[in-house]
Amino acid sequence: GSEMCIRDRPIILLLPVMLAVGFCDFRYMRIPNVLSIIGIIIFIGTAFLLPVPEIGMRILAGVIAMLVGFILFVFRLFGGGDIKIFSVLMLFIPSQTIALFGLVFSISILFGIGLIMTLRTAPGAQESRWVSLKERVKFPMGISISLAAISHPFMVSALQF
C-alpha cells in the first residue's frame, strides 16, 4: 500500500534527527556527532524489520557513501559531519529506491543552494548570528541532506515504490 508505517519504512523514526541536522547545520554550520550516533542506534533497533539481504545492501550503501565521502572530504568538497550523517542516512534508504533518492537529493541540493544564496543576500544577513548566513564560501549541506531524507519516504509513497 501507499500508507507509511514504521514496519515498512524505519526512516520515519529518523525524521526528527534529520530535522535537527538541518537546523544545526543552518544555525551553526556543524552537525553534532550525536545525531549520527542516534541514527545508527535507530538503524540497529529497526534492522530486524528488514530482510537480511536488504540489511546487507543498506550497510554496503552506507560504507560506499563513507568511502566516497572521505575522498570528497579530503578535497574539502564536503564537511565531515555531512559525510557521517549522509552515510547513516543511506542505512535507511531502501535499495530499490536508491536511484529515486539520488534524484531527490540532487533536487534538494539545488533547493538548498538557492535558499541559502537568497537568504545570504537579505538585509542583515551578514550581521546575523546564524553562521550559514554570514558564511560566504561554504554551504550547509545538512539542509539538503535533511530535506532529501524527509522528502524521500513521501516520494516513494507518491510514486508507489
Short mmCIF file of N, CA and C in Angstrom, two decimals:
data_model
loop_
_atom_site.label_atom_id
_atom_site.label_comp_id
_atom_site.label_asym_id
_atom_site.label_seq_id
_atom_site.Cartn_x
_atom_site.Cartn_y
_atom_site.Cartn_z
N GLY A 1 0.81 -1.19 0.00
CA GLY A 1 0.00 0.00 0.00
C GLY A 1 0.85 1.25 0.00
N SER A 2 0.22 2.39 -0.15
CA SER A 2 0.97 3.64 -0.19
C SER A 2 1.06 4.31 1.18
N GLU A 3 0.37 3.73 2.20
CA GLU A 3 0.46 4.33 3.52
C GLU A 3 1.84 4.04 4.13
N MET A 4 2.30 4.98 4.93
CA MET A 4 3.63 4.82 5.53
C MET A 4 3.49 4.26 6.93
N CYS A 5 4.29 3.26 7.23
CA CYS A 5 4.35 2.78 8.60
C CYS A 5 5.79 2.41 8.93
N ILE A 6 6.08 2.40 10.22
CA ILE A 6 7.45 2.17 10.67
C ILE A 6 7.95 0.80 10.24
N ARG A 7 7.06 -0.21 10.22
CA ARG A 7 7.48 -1.55 9.82
C ARG A 7 8.09 -1.54 8.42
N ASP A 8 7.48 -0.79 7.51
CA ASP A 8 7.96 -0.74 6.13
C ASP A 8 9.03 0.32 5.93
N ARG A 9 8.97 1.36 6.71
CA ARG A 9 9.88 2.49 6.49
C ARG A 9 10.45 3.01 7.81
N PRO A 10 11.49 2.33 8.32
CA PRO A 10 12.11 2.79 9.57
C PRO A 10 12.64 4.23 9.48
N ILE A 11 12.80 4.76 8.27
CA ILE A 11 13.28 6.14 8.11
C ILE A 11 12.37 7.13 8.84
N ILE A 12 11.10 6.76 9.04
CA ILE A 12 10.17 7.65 9.74
C ILE A 12 10.72 8.01 11.12
N LEU A 13 11.36 7.05 11.79
CA LEU A 13 11.93 7.29 13.11
C LEU A 13 13.15 8.22 13.05
N LEU A 14 13.77 8.30 11.88
CA LEU A 14 14.95 9.14 11.70
C LEU A 14 14.59 10.61 11.43
N LEU A 15 13.35 10.87 11.07
CA LEU A 15 12.98 12.22 10.63
C LEU A 15 13.23 13.30 11.68
N PRO A 16 12.96 13.08 12.98
CA PRO A 16 13.31 14.14 13.96
C PRO A 16 14.82 14.41 13.99
N VAL A 17 15.62 13.36 13.83
CA VAL A 17 17.07 13.52 13.79
C VAL A 17 17.45 14.37 12.57
N MET A 18 16.81 14.11 11.44
CA MET A 18 17.13 14.85 10.22
C MET A 18 16.70 16.31 10.33
N LEU A 19 15.61 16.58 11.02
CA LEU A 19 15.22 17.98 11.26
C LEU A 19 16.30 18.68 12.09
N ALA A 20 16.84 17.98 13.08
CA ALA A 20 17.91 18.54 13.90
C ALA A 20 19.17 18.77 13.07
N VAL A 21 19.46 17.86 12.13
CA VAL A 21 20.62 18.01 11.24
C VAL A 21 20.49 19.30 10.43
N GLY A 22 19.34 19.49 9.81
CA GLY A 22 19.12 20.69 9.01
C GLY A 22 19.24 21.96 9.84
N PHE A 23 18.63 21.95 11.03
CA PHE A 23 18.68 23.12 11.90
C PHE A 23 20.11 23.42 12.34
N CYS A 24 20.81 22.41 12.85
CA CYS A 24 22.17 22.63 13.37
C CYS A 24 23.12 23.12 12.28
N ASP A 25 23.00 22.54 11.09
CA ASP A 25 23.90 22.96 10.02
C ASP A 25 23.56 24.38 9.56
N PHE A 26 22.28 24.71 9.50
CA PHE A 26 21.85 26.04 9.11
C PHE A 26 22.29 27.07 10.15
N ARG A 27 22.13 26.73 11.42
CA ARG A 27 22.41 27.68 12.51
C ARG A 27 23.90 27.81 12.81
N TYR A 28 24.62 26.65 12.86
CA TYR A 28 26.00 26.64 13.34
C TYR A 28 27.03 26.17 12.31
N MET A 29 26.56 25.68 11.14
CA MET A 29 27.46 25.08 10.12
C MET A 29 28.21 23.89 10.74
N ARG A 30 27.51 23.16 11.59
CA ARG A 30 28.07 21.96 12.22
C ARG A 30 26.94 20.96 12.40
N ILE A 31 27.29 19.68 12.24
CA ILE A 31 26.33 18.61 12.51
C ILE A 31 26.91 17.79 13.67
N PRO A 32 26.29 17.86 14.84
CA PRO A 32 26.84 17.14 16.00
C PRO A 32 26.92 15.63 15.76
N ASN A 33 28.03 15.03 16.21
CA ASN A 33 28.22 13.58 16.06
C ASN A 33 27.10 12.78 16.70
N VAL A 34 26.51 13.32 17.79
CA VAL A 34 25.46 12.59 18.48
C VAL A 34 24.28 12.28 17.55
N LEU A 35 24.04 13.13 16.56
CA LEU A 35 22.93 12.88 15.63
C LEU A 35 23.22 11.64 14.77
N SER A 36 24.47 11.49 14.34
CA SER A 36 24.85 10.29 13.58
C SER A 36 24.75 9.05 14.47
N ILE A 37 25.16 9.17 15.71
CA ILE A 37 25.10 8.04 16.65
C ILE A 37 23.65 7.63 16.89
N ILE A 38 22.78 8.60 17.08
CA ILE A 38 21.35 8.30 17.27
C ILE A 38 20.81 7.57 16.03
N GLY A 39 21.20 8.03 14.84
CA GLY A 39 20.76 7.38 13.60
C GLY A 39 21.21 5.93 13.54
N ILE A 40 22.44 5.66 13.92
CA ILE A 40 22.95 4.28 13.92
C ILE A 40 22.16 3.43 14.92
N ILE A 41 21.88 3.99 16.09
CA ILE A 41 21.10 3.26 17.10
C ILE A 41 19.70 2.95 16.56
N ILE A 42 19.07 3.90 15.89
CA ILE A 42 17.74 3.66 15.31
C ILE A 42 17.82 2.55 14.28
N PHE A 43 18.87 2.58 13.44
CA PHE A 43 19.01 1.53 12.42
C PHE A 43 19.17 0.15 13.08
N ILE A 44 20.04 0.06 14.07
CA ILE A 44 20.25 -1.21 14.76
C ILE A 44 18.94 -1.69 15.39
N GLY A 45 18.19 -0.75 15.96
CA GLY A 45 16.93 -1.10 16.61
C GLY A 45 15.82 -1.50 15.67
N THR A 46 15.94 -1.13 14.39
CA THR A 46 14.87 -1.45 13.43
C THR A 46 15.33 -2.43 12.35
N ALA A 47 16.59 -2.80 12.33
CA ALA A 47 17.11 -3.67 11.27
C ALA A 47 16.38 -5.02 11.23
N PHE A 48 15.93 -5.50 12.39
CA PHE A 48 15.23 -6.79 12.42
C PHE A 48 13.94 -6.79 11.59
N LEU A 49 13.44 -5.60 11.25
CA LEU A 49 12.24 -5.49 10.42
C LEU A 49 12.52 -5.75 8.95
N LEU A 50 13.80 -5.75 8.59
CA LEU A 50 14.21 -5.87 7.19
C LEU A 50 14.70 -7.27 6.87
N PRO A 51 14.54 -7.70 5.61
CA PRO A 51 15.15 -8.97 5.20
C PRO A 51 16.67 -8.86 5.27
N VAL A 52 17.33 -9.95 5.63
CA VAL A 52 18.79 -9.94 5.79
C VAL A 52 19.52 -9.41 4.56
N PRO A 53 19.15 -9.82 3.33
CA PRO A 53 19.88 -9.25 2.17
C PRO A 53 19.74 -7.73 2.07
N GLU A 54 18.58 -7.20 2.45
CA GLU A 54 18.36 -5.75 2.41
C GLU A 54 19.24 -5.04 3.43
N ILE A 55 19.40 -5.65 4.61
CA ILE A 55 20.30 -5.08 5.63
C ILE A 55 21.71 -4.97 5.04
N GLY A 56 22.15 -6.02 4.38
CA GLY A 56 23.47 -6.02 3.75
C GLY A 56 23.61 -4.95 2.69
N MET A 57 22.58 -4.79 1.86
CA MET A 57 22.62 -3.78 0.80
C MET A 57 22.70 -2.37 1.39
N ARG A 58 21.96 -2.14 2.46
CA ARG A 58 21.96 -0.82 3.07
C ARG A 58 23.30 -0.52 3.75
N ILE A 59 23.86 -1.53 4.41
CA ILE A 59 25.18 -1.33 5.03
C ILE A 59 26.22 -1.08 3.94
N LEU A 60 26.13 -1.81 2.83
CA LEU A 60 27.05 -1.58 1.71
C LEU A 60 26.90 -0.16 1.18
N ALA A 61 25.67 0.31 1.02
CA ALA A 61 25.44 1.69 0.55
C ALA A 61 26.04 2.70 1.53
N GLY A 62 25.89 2.44 2.82
CA GLY A 62 26.47 3.33 3.84
C GLY A 62 27.98 3.35 3.78
N VAL A 63 28.59 2.19 3.59
CA VAL A 63 30.05 2.10 3.51
C VAL A 63 30.56 2.81 2.25
N ILE A 64 29.88 2.59 1.13
CA ILE A 64 30.28 3.27 -0.12
C ILE A 64 30.16 4.78 0.05
N ALA A 65 29.06 5.23 0.67
CA ALA A 65 28.88 6.67 0.92
C ALA A 65 30.01 7.21 1.78
N MET A 66 30.42 6.44 2.79
CA MET A 66 31.50 6.87 3.68
C MET A 66 32.82 6.95 2.91
N LEU A 67 33.11 5.96 2.08
CA LEU A 67 34.37 5.95 1.32
C LEU A 67 34.42 7.09 0.30
N VAL A 68 33.36 7.25 -0.48
CA VAL A 68 33.29 8.34 -1.45
C VAL A 68 33.33 9.68 -0.71
N GLY A 69 32.58 9.75 0.38
CA GLY A 69 32.55 10.97 1.19
C GLY A 69 33.92 11.33 1.74
N PHE A 70 34.69 10.32 2.15
CA PHE A 70 36.02 10.59 2.68
C PHE A 70 36.89 11.25 1.61
N ILE A 71 36.79 10.76 0.38
CA ILE A 71 37.55 11.37 -0.73
C ILE A 71 37.11 12.82 -0.93
N LEU A 72 35.80 13.06 -0.91
CA LEU A 72 35.28 14.43 -1.06
C LEU A 72 35.72 15.31 0.11
N PHE A 73 35.79 14.72 1.31
CA PHE A 73 36.24 15.45 2.49
C PHE A 73 37.72 15.83 2.35
N VAL A 74 38.54 14.90 1.86
CA VAL A 74 39.98 15.17 1.69
C VAL A 74 40.19 16.37 0.76
N PHE A 75 39.34 16.47 -0.27
CA PHE A 75 39.44 17.59 -1.21
C PHE A 75 38.62 18.80 -0.75
N ARG A 76 38.14 18.75 0.48
CA ARG A 76 37.38 19.84 1.10
C ARG A 76 36.11 20.21 0.34
N LEU A 77 35.50 19.21 -0.29
CA LEU A 77 34.26 19.43 -1.01
C LEU A 77 33.04 19.19 -0.11
N PHE A 78 33.24 18.39 0.93
CA PHE A 78 32.18 18.11 1.91
C PHE A 78 32.79 18.17 3.29
N GLY A 79 31.97 18.52 4.27
CA GLY A 79 32.42 18.52 5.66
C GLY A 79 32.30 17.13 6.26
N GLY A 80 33.03 16.90 7.33
CA GLY A 80 33.00 15.60 8.00
C GLY A 80 31.62 15.23 8.53
N GLY A 81 30.93 16.21 9.12
CA GLY A 81 29.58 15.94 9.64
C GLY A 81 28.62 15.56 8.54
N ASP A 82 28.76 16.22 7.38
CA ASP A 82 27.90 15.89 6.23
C ASP A 82 28.09 14.44 5.82
N ILE A 83 29.36 14.02 5.74
CA ILE A 83 29.67 12.66 5.30
C ILE A 83 29.13 11.64 6.29
N LYS A 84 29.32 11.90 7.57
CA LYS A 84 28.85 10.95 8.59
C LYS A 84 27.33 10.80 8.54
N ILE A 85 26.60 11.91 8.54
CA ILE A 85 25.15 11.81 8.58
C ILE A 85 24.60 11.26 7.27
N PHE A 86 25.24 11.59 6.14
CA PHE A 86 24.79 11.04 4.85
C PHE A 86 24.99 9.53 4.83
N SER A 87 26.11 9.06 5.36
CA SER A 87 26.37 7.61 5.40
C SER A 87 25.34 6.91 6.28
N VAL A 88 24.99 7.52 7.41
CA VAL A 88 23.95 6.97 8.28
C VAL A 88 22.61 6.96 7.54
N LEU A 89 22.31 8.04 6.86
CA LEU A 89 21.04 8.13 6.12
C LEU A 89 20.92 6.99 5.11
N MET A 90 22.01 6.61 4.48
CA MET A 90 21.95 5.54 3.47
C MET A 90 21.49 4.22 4.08
N LEU A 91 21.64 4.05 5.39
CA LEU A 91 21.14 2.84 6.06
C LEU A 91 19.61 2.77 6.03
N PHE A 92 18.98 3.90 5.78
CA PHE A 92 17.52 3.97 5.82
C PHE A 92 16.88 4.05 4.44
N ILE A 93 17.69 4.07 3.39
CA ILE A 93 17.15 4.18 2.03
C ILE A 93 17.01 2.78 1.45
N PRO A 94 15.78 2.36 1.15
CA PRO A 94 15.60 1.02 0.57
C PRO A 94 16.42 0.88 -0.72
N SER A 95 17.08 -0.26 -0.86
CA SER A 95 17.98 -0.44 -2.01
C SER A 95 17.24 -0.25 -3.34
N GLN A 96 15.98 -0.63 -3.41
CA GLN A 96 15.24 -0.48 -4.67
C GLN A 96 14.85 0.96 -4.97
N THR A 97 15.07 1.88 -4.00
CA THR A 97 14.72 3.28 -4.24
C THR A 97 15.96 4.20 -4.25
N ILE A 98 17.14 3.61 -4.37
CA ILE A 98 18.37 4.42 -4.33
C ILE A 98 18.43 5.41 -5.50
N ALA A 99 18.02 4.99 -6.69
CA ALA A 99 18.05 5.91 -7.84
C ALA A 99 17.09 7.09 -7.60
N LEU A 100 15.91 6.80 -7.08
CA LEU A 100 14.96 7.86 -6.75
C LEU A 100 15.56 8.78 -5.69
N PHE A 101 16.23 8.20 -4.69
CA PHE A 101 16.86 9.02 -3.66
C PHE A 101 17.91 9.95 -4.28
N GLY A 102 18.68 9.44 -5.23
CA GLY A 102 19.68 10.28 -5.90
C GLY A 102 19.05 11.49 -6.55
N LEU A 103 17.91 11.28 -7.18
CA LEU A 103 17.18 12.38 -7.81
C LEU A 103 16.65 13.36 -6.75
N VAL A 104 16.05 12.82 -5.70
CA VAL A 104 15.51 13.65 -4.62
C VAL A 104 16.64 14.46 -3.97
N PHE A 105 17.80 13.82 -3.75
CA PHE A 105 18.93 14.51 -3.14
C PHE A 105 19.47 15.60 -4.06
N SER A 106 19.55 15.33 -5.34
CA SER A 106 20.02 16.33 -6.30
C SER A 106 19.11 17.56 -6.30
N ILE A 107 17.81 17.33 -6.31
CA ILE A 107 16.85 18.44 -6.27
C ILE A 107 16.99 19.19 -4.94
N SER A 108 17.20 18.45 -3.86
CA SER A 108 17.38 19.06 -2.53
C SER A 108 18.62 19.93 -2.48
N ILE A 109 19.70 19.51 -3.14
CA ILE A 109 20.92 20.32 -3.18
C ILE A 109 20.64 21.64 -3.90
N LEU A 110 19.99 21.55 -5.06
CA LEU A 110 19.67 22.77 -5.81
C LEU A 110 18.78 23.70 -4.99
N PHE A 111 17.77 23.13 -4.33
CA PHE A 111 16.88 23.93 -3.50
C PHE A 111 17.66 24.58 -2.35
N GLY A 112 18.51 23.79 -1.69
CA GLY A 112 19.29 24.29 -0.56
C GLY A 112 20.22 25.42 -0.96
N ILE A 113 20.92 25.25 -2.08
CA ILE A 113 21.82 26.30 -2.57
C ILE A 113 21.04 27.57 -2.89
N GLY A 114 19.91 27.41 -3.58
CA GLY A 114 19.07 28.57 -3.91
C GLY A 114 18.58 29.28 -2.66
N LEU A 115 18.14 28.50 -1.67
CA LEU A 115 17.65 29.07 -0.42
C LEU A 115 18.74 29.85 0.30
N ILE A 116 19.90 29.24 0.47
CA ILE A 116 21.00 29.89 1.20
C ILE A 116 21.51 31.12 0.46
N MET A 117 21.66 31.01 -0.86
CA MET A 117 22.14 32.17 -1.63
C MET A 117 21.15 33.32 -1.51
N THR A 118 19.87 33.02 -1.54
CA THR A 118 18.85 34.05 -1.40
C THR A 118 18.89 34.67 0.00
N LEU A 119 18.95 33.83 1.01
CA LEU A 119 18.96 34.33 2.39
C LEU A 119 20.22 35.14 2.69
N ARG A 120 21.35 34.75 2.09
CA ARG A 120 22.60 35.48 2.34
C ARG A 120 22.57 36.89 1.77
N THR A 121 21.72 37.13 0.79
CA THR A 121 21.62 38.48 0.21
C THR A 121 20.60 39.35 0.94
N ALA A 122 19.87 38.75 1.88
CA ALA A 122 18.84 39.50 2.61
C ALA A 122 19.49 40.56 3.49
N PRO A 123 18.81 41.70 3.67
CA PRO A 123 19.34 42.73 4.57
C PRO A 123 19.57 42.16 5.97
N GLY A 124 20.73 42.44 6.53
CA GLY A 124 21.04 41.97 7.87
C GLY A 124 21.66 40.59 7.95
N ALA A 125 21.76 39.90 6.83
CA ALA A 125 22.29 38.54 6.85
C ALA A 125 23.72 38.50 7.39
N GLN A 126 24.53 39.47 7.01
CA GLN A 126 25.92 39.49 7.46
C GLN A 126 26.06 39.79 8.95
N GLU A 127 25.05 40.39 9.54
CA GLU A 127 25.08 40.68 10.97
C GLU A 127 24.39 39.57 11.77
N SER A 128 23.84 38.60 11.09
CA SER A 128 23.11 37.52 11.75
C SER A 128 24.03 36.68 12.63
N ARG A 129 23.43 36.07 13.64
CA ARG A 129 24.18 35.12 14.47
C ARG A 129 24.10 33.71 13.87
N TRP A 130 23.37 33.56 12.77
CA TRP A 130 23.27 32.26 12.09
C TRP A 130 24.49 32.13 11.18
N VAL A 131 25.36 31.20 11.52
CA VAL A 131 26.65 31.06 10.86
C VAL A 131 26.51 30.87 9.35
N SER A 132 25.54 30.08 8.92
CA SER A 132 25.41 29.81 7.48
C SER A 132 25.02 31.05 6.68
N LEU A 133 24.45 32.06 7.33
CA LEU A 133 24.08 33.28 6.62
C LEU A 133 25.28 34.22 6.47
N LYS A 134 26.22 34.16 7.42
CA LYS A 134 27.42 35.01 7.35
C LYS A 134 28.49 34.38 6.45
N GLU A 135 28.49 33.06 6.37
CA GLU A 135 29.47 32.33 5.56
C GLU A 135 29.34 32.75 4.11
N ARG A 136 30.46 32.86 3.41
CA ARG A 136 30.41 33.27 2.01
C ARG A 136 30.82 32.14 1.06
N VAL A 137 31.59 31.18 1.54
CA VAL A 137 32.13 30.16 0.66
C VAL A 137 31.46 28.80 0.87
N LYS A 138 31.34 28.41 2.11
CA LYS A 138 30.82 27.07 2.42
C LYS A 138 29.30 27.04 2.37
N PHE A 139 28.78 25.83 2.15
CA PHE A 139 27.35 25.61 2.05
C PHE A 139 26.93 24.60 3.12
N PRO A 140 25.87 24.87 3.88
CA PRO A 140 25.41 23.92 4.88
C PRO A 140 24.66 22.75 4.23
N MET A 141 25.41 21.73 3.80
CA MET A 141 24.84 20.59 3.09
C MET A 141 23.82 19.84 3.93
N GLY A 142 23.89 19.97 5.25
CA GLY A 142 22.92 19.31 6.12
C GLY A 142 21.48 19.70 5.81
N ILE A 143 21.29 20.91 5.32
CA ILE A 143 19.94 21.34 4.92
C ILE A 143 19.43 20.44 3.79
N SER A 144 20.26 20.23 2.78
CA SER A 144 19.85 19.40 1.64
C SER A 144 19.75 17.92 2.01
N ILE A 145 20.67 17.45 2.86
CA ILE A 145 20.62 16.06 3.30
C ILE A 145 19.32 15.82 4.07
N SER A 146 18.98 16.72 4.98
CA SER A 146 17.76 16.53 5.76
C SER A 146 16.51 16.67 4.89
N LEU A 147 16.53 17.61 3.96
CA LEU A 147 15.38 17.77 3.06
C LEU A 147 15.17 16.51 2.22
N ALA A 148 16.25 15.93 1.72
CA ALA A 148 16.14 14.70 0.93
C ALA A 148 15.61 13.55 1.80
N ALA A 149 16.11 13.45 3.03
CA ALA A 149 15.67 12.38 3.94
C ALA A 149 14.19 12.50 4.26
N ILE A 150 13.75 13.73 4.48
CA ILE A 150 12.36 13.97 4.84
C ILE A 150 11.45 13.76 3.62
N SER A 151 11.91 14.16 2.44
CA SER A 151 11.11 14.06 1.22
C SER A 151 11.03 12.63 0.68
N HIS A 152 12.10 11.87 0.84
CA HIS A 152 12.18 10.56 0.19
C HIS A 152 11.02 9.61 0.49
N PRO A 153 10.65 9.40 1.76
CA PRO A 153 9.54 8.46 2.00
C PRO A 153 8.23 8.92 1.37
N PHE A 154 8.03 10.23 1.30
CA PHE A 154 6.81 10.75 0.67
C PHE A 154 6.84 10.54 -0.85
N MET A 155 8.02 10.70 -1.44
CA MET A 155 8.16 10.45 -2.87
C MET A 155 7.94 8.97 -3.18
N VAL A 156 8.50 8.10 -2.34
CA VAL A 156 8.33 6.66 -2.52
C VAL A 156 6.84 6.31 -2.45
N SER A 157 6.12 6.86 -1.47
CA SER A 157 4.69 6.60 -1.34
C SER A 157 3.91 7.16 -2.52
N ALA A 158 4.24 8.38 -2.92
CA ALA A 158 3.52 9.03 -4.02
C ALA A 158 3.72 8.27 -5.33
N LEU A 159 4.91 7.71 -5.52
CA LEU A 159 5.21 7.01 -6.77
C LEU A 159 4.97 5.50 -6.66
N GLN A 160 4.45 5.06 -5.51
CA GLN A 160 4.08 3.66 -5.28
C GLN A 160 5.27 2.70 -5.44
N PHE A 161 6.43 3.06 -4.91
CA PHE A 161 7.60 2.16 -4.97
C PHE A 161 7.40 0.99 -4.04
#
